[in-house]
Amino acid sequence: MKNFKILSIILLHVYGLAYAQEKVKSNYDYVNPFIGTEKMGHTYPGATTPFGMVQLSPETNQVPMFKENGQYNAKTYEYCAGYQYGDSTIFGFSHTHMSGTGHSDLGDFLIMPTIGKLDLEPGTADKPHSGYHSRFKHSSEKAQPGYYKVHLEDYNIKAELSASDRVGYHKYTFPETDSAHIILDLISNIYNYDDKNVWTFVRVENDSTVTGYRQTQGWGKTRYVYFAMKFSKPFSSYGHKRYEDVSYNGFYRKFDQEHNFPEMAGKKIRAYFNFDTKKGEAIEIKFALSSVSTEGALLNLATEIPEWNFKQVRREAKAKWEKELNKINISTINEDQKEIFYTAFYHTMLSPVLYEDVDGKYRGLDQNIHTSEGFTNYTVFSLWDTYRALHPLFNLMHPQRNNDMVKSMLAHYEQSVHGMLPIWSHYANENWCMIGYHAVSVLADTYIKGNTDVELDQLIKASTSTSKVKYFDGLGEYMERGYVPEDKSGASVSKTLEYAYNDWCIAQLANAAGEKELEKEYLQRAKYYQNVFDKESNYMRPKLSSGEWRKEFDPLDTHGQGFIEGNAWNYGLYVPHNIPKMIEMMGGKDAFSDHLDKIFETPIEDKYIEKNEDITRDGIIGNYVHGNEPGHHIPYLYNWTNHPEKTQERVRMICETMYTTDRDGLCGNDDAGQMSAWYVFSSLGFYPVLPGSTDYALGSPLVKEAEITFENGKTLKIVAKKQSEKRVHVKKVTLNGIDIKGHSISHFDLINGGELIFEMK
Amino acid sequence: MKNFKILSIILLHVYGLAYAQEKVKSNYDYVNPFIGTEKMGHTYPGATTPFGMVQLSPETNQVPMFKENGQYNAKTYEYCAGYQYGDSTIFGFSHTHMSGTGHSDLGDFLIMPTIGKLDLEPGTADKPHSGYHSRFKHSSEKAQPGYYKVHLEDYNIKAELSASDRVGYHKYTFPETDSAHIILDLISNIYNYDDKNVWTFVRVENDSTVTGYRQTQGWGKTRYVYFAMKFSKPFSSYGHKRYEDVSYNGFYRKFDQEHNFPEMAGKKIRAYFNFDTKKGEAIEIKFALSSVSTEGALLNLATEIPEWNFKQVRREAKAKWEKELNKINISTINEDQKEIFYTAFYHTMLSPVLYEDVDGKYRGLDQNIHTSEGFTNYTVFSLWDTYRALHPLFNLMHPQRNNDMVKSMLAHYEQSVHGMLPIWSHYANENWCMIGYHAVSVLADTYIKGNTDVELDQLIKASTSTSKVKYFDGLGEYMERGYVPEDKSGASVSKTLEYAYNDWCIAQLANAAGEKELEKEYLQRAKYYQNVFDKESNYMRPKLSSGEWRKEFDPLDTHGQGFIEGNAWNYGLYVPHNIPKMIEMMGGKDAFSDHLDKIFETPIEDKYIEKNEDITRDGIIGNYVHGNEPGHHIPYLYNWTNHPEKTQERVRMICETMYTTDRDGLCGNDDAGQMSAWYVFSSLGFYPVLPGSTDYALGSPLVKEAEITFENGKTLKIVAKKQSEKRVHVKKVTLNGIDIKGHSISHFDLINGGELIFEMK
């Protein structure tokens, strides 16, 4: 890399600035936040810092979660991240977004600048002239990590966004007008429905400071977000409208509450602030969040962004991103691969998100205010997705942060009235989304890789407590019978397989502690996957509480067949902790690699696709669904057969076909970074098939070279010798000159640094 | 008094215990919490400590605030304190009540013990067998300060209640049953309506501890109450029902949330806890409140009542009451007068209420959590009522507490986005009920009487800021024009008169500070009462913004005539700060005393009564309405005419006819203690006609003797020589042997102690 940079600097002088700038494109420059914003990637293009609490991003459309007939509105799903590239209008910029999730929430505190006659109705995307939303052209857009820009055509306003960790920074450049407005829409929600807002509260503290909060229900059942906003210029007047019917409003009726009245409260409120502007005058807004209080938000605001300096905030956000992105420097066969790689790497750092104020205070699961002692608190743990490769990637690249995340999970456990680690930690809520108790995987993986200073017995206590909550999702049945009966709890096979893996993770912790009895108990539970294997059909298959297999069984169907987001063909291969045994059960290595071949080669019928919103044609190779997680380890399973070269082929094929530089360059939801983490690992040549162990399965690197700087200060250079598009097979792998036997490599060997050479053939 | 006690002790030996107990009735024993529980007194009979945060009291009926047609349901008004003596069923015991208010709220966390088949519907009072409510007989009831008992007939359960400052203590003695239930009804509200509950949240922390909170809207717009409850015995099972329609409940649908699921949240929840009980087995519950958090409630619980000992809690509550009640020892013409007096004195100590946790944390008006530094925080300031005599009584009897209340008001001001002192401080809300900004009266009265260590400039700053909020209730117009125009803001005359008085109070503070200009400014404003005096009709009269009197004018009507809770006849006499000038304006002393005579002697027509819920026949003497506050100074106004003896007559008559020992012994709402404070003062022989000055107007004492112990350690003995029912006129008053000239006495002379002798004739 160094030589390349020196060359660039020389070129700078020879060919002049314009050309040279292209040549010295930094890792930062390669990130394209628009990747995944079209179709089902569910990413957002807005401004945020690495793992930042604020995700300030445009919203292009809001499809109510329910149609007038009360039916779920499937189109809502497209707007998980608030933005769809195909849309041509923007109706505002809100402060919280999830990246690449398969369900959504948030979109808190939508800000929209407008001019002219005040209109507080957002209007709809399909009617360009209705409401306050504005048309825009993609040509006016720019999105970089920590920065977003767009021109709002209906109002001739240039909108720019940046952010610090806890504060969004808006800059709106207005035309000359005596009727500029900043709308603060507190009704707007991602995944909106009529009773989602439980309460909102706004105080106009003075002529340029506003505070408040919002409580929502639903996926996050009791979710609070507090804010403090400051304008760079005093507003000349302000007001709000409350939209819900109110039985009784007390003596507030004395006042003209709608105009210049500094208190607003209710379920459905839209506020506005009026200004006069000169031509080209910018109104800037600092908008801080807190989970604790408006006092906390004000503290965050004052601490993180004391000045009015958009450029400075943008520069600092960029510096934070550069620090993270420069931990891995790669060279690739083509430029697109760099764009894909750094965008993927970027996408792995959008969640979990920081969830505490600058003074360490945060809202806990018990709705009490806690202080993080000795750690930084995080939320948004989409663990069914992220335990697979995202947290392992953190254990490689951000071990200190991952330790904080482990501690955040333990705090969640301490606050849980169920005595459970998070399933899906959601802004001081447990939303119970998806299955398994995969926090134990993260705990085990982090401990085994030496990345946590938490006492082992604490990890074990939290893990075993979690694994014994009988009323949780068939777990009582699982403990009693050794499998989840399909007639008692749906997706029973998926649950059985994942509980078994989770229990293996707990056994690893027990083993580390020398607790033999406990290890034995959990190793026993870890075998329960065998109880849902049907020898006759050769599939993992739903079993009833009677002990009999359920008669109806279609191994290709993903619904009502004992699986979730997968079918018996692919999800049925989920025994990461004992792959040899699984292979043996399924007829041995050759039969198993045949099964794998069929997965990749048998086209799936349309009828199996249209039922499931999570599967799109783009994310499917035969019957392999890369857009969903349960298959992510499958391409690597050939390593355990006589055909490891097929792992190399499949991985390279997936890297090259399932990820592109297009806006729809993700073949499914990025799933809070898991899809991107798969890509980062796989393009470097290895993958954590079994989190909780120190082994990575070797694949076939996509990069030509990579230099990874670890937090321990050591660097690992990865070289794919003779790398080319055609050379996907690996002849030999050496680490620091020593041949690697087999098809795996140890975590500790990697972080010890040196040179990992793949000889391609 | 001493001799009487010694005599009693002798009698104890002579006549035996039963008889003697009656003889040694303590001040505590004279308190009858049932006074005011019938008709419109709006008091409650339950258990509380002096100014305590918990008011644990039975609820006999719940009349929804709105009828099915959406119209206000006048019957709701009867249930301001949750209890009506005329009812024959009880549906539970809730933890917060206002005493004697003219509007209401609260009733948080209703607990009801039942047995048999679980029924979560409360049923209604008019259908004795419906729902979980139970019949009861008054003969089984007992109510004392800090203690309440009743037998719930439908379930054969003895219910007993007591309280510490922040914790309610329930004791339910059950029959033998395998189906005992404790219902926790989170839907129940005083002044209930469909959307009042904004959110409720419950966690079953373990088999005997439950925490949670409730948020309500309405009179208190954004009101939170947190709780922690502990049962003396583990429940065997539990559950809840959620009653509202919910669009989307997230993945909670995975669970059987209704049974033994430790999280409950929603707008309309009723929970229950099941037990087996032996015959006569008591289940006890400690139920702590907090405005801060469940953590705060748990801390309050553990700190205040660590043990399970109902008797001890009851004993401690009694001791607290005795300490307060024994500050005044009286002898009277008859026993009823003692019962009335000590009950009135008791009623003056039910609000404002403590509003902070044991660690000093409390929820502020900005919804942030504050810590009271150097004071104790209080809420429930019904200031339009209580500035008149209740706070002056505190300045006499509880100056330290009143200083804390002043500081609580200043904290409110600091947290107010309006820069205003409280109008009606309501659990971290400003509910804006009634008119004026009478907190300035309390500030001035407290300062002038030397009872606050707050810096004078702080008092002035908060007061002047409050007095200049132009959008408040006609105040901008008042400042601009010198009166509130009726066409701009209703009740304009009442407002003008009260603002003028309030401004006089501010002038007193300015004077004390030597701020001459400021004093002049406010003395000028204090004259604005003159601007609403119509020479022609000889009444205070509503004026329009055009400067003309409004044509329609009925000086007897209390509605739409420029007054509120009063009419031109009585409320028109509200110029306490310049009574001589008012008398002069109205034609001189004789004309004025004639006017007063007419007030007391002209029967008011029915048509003027039925319109106003606050006026009942019982509270009216001619056209004088003792049940409402604007007249409370009127009987004392004769002192400024040539007929001070009529003050003496009227005051005695009011004491003897408007207050009785009956359940309906209050002639109107006790108005948060103001009615009772009037009685306490008047029966001692003086009254604070002008809070903010050190003068009390002399009346005619009702007591024969009184001994008052002040906080400064001094005692004042009041003696009414030759006192009898017939002797209502006062011949002479001496203080420590010196004749008092005129008809007033100074605060400082009183608290200096000694002997105040009224010679009756």
Short mmCIF file of C-alpha atoms in Angstrom, two decimals, chain A residues 35 40-41 137-138 268 283 331 355 368 371 442 463 465 564 567 572 582-583 609 634 647 649 719 745:
data_model
loop_
_atom_site.label_atom_id
_atom_site.label_comp_id
_atom_site.label_asym_id
_atom_site.label_seq_id
_atom_site.Cartn_x
_atom_site.Cartn_y
_atom_site.Cartn_z
CA ILE A 35 -25.41 0.48 -1.68
CA MET A 40 -34.40 -4.91 0.15
CA GLY A 41 -30.98 -3.95 1.52
CA LYS A 137 -32.85 14.50 -7.82
CA HIS A 138 -30.21 11.95 -7.08
CA LYS A 268 -49.71 13.31 17.73
CA ILE A 283 -30.02 27.77 9.38
CA SER A 331 -5.86 -4.09 -2.95
CA TYR A 355 -26.70 3.88 24.15
CA ASN A 368 -34.64 2.89 35.51
CA THR A 371 -24.75 4.38 34.87
CA VAL A 442 -21.18 -13.82 21.68
CA SER A 463 -25.84 -17.86 30.12
CA SER A 465 -30.00 -18.52 33.58
CA ILE A 564 -38.02 -19.84 9.93
CA ASN A 567 -36.17 -24.70 4.88
CA GLY A 572 -31.40 -28.29 8.29
CA MET A 582 -24.09 -34.11 11.04
CA ILE A 583 -22.31 -35.33 7.91
CA ILE A 609 -40.25 -17.48 -2.87
CA ILE A 634 -23.17 -23.50 4.15
CA THR A 647 -16.06 -23.97 -0.71
CA GLU A 649 -15.69 -21.75 -5.70
CA VAL A 719 -1.51 -12.00 0.14
CA ILE A 745 -6.88 -21.21 10.85
#
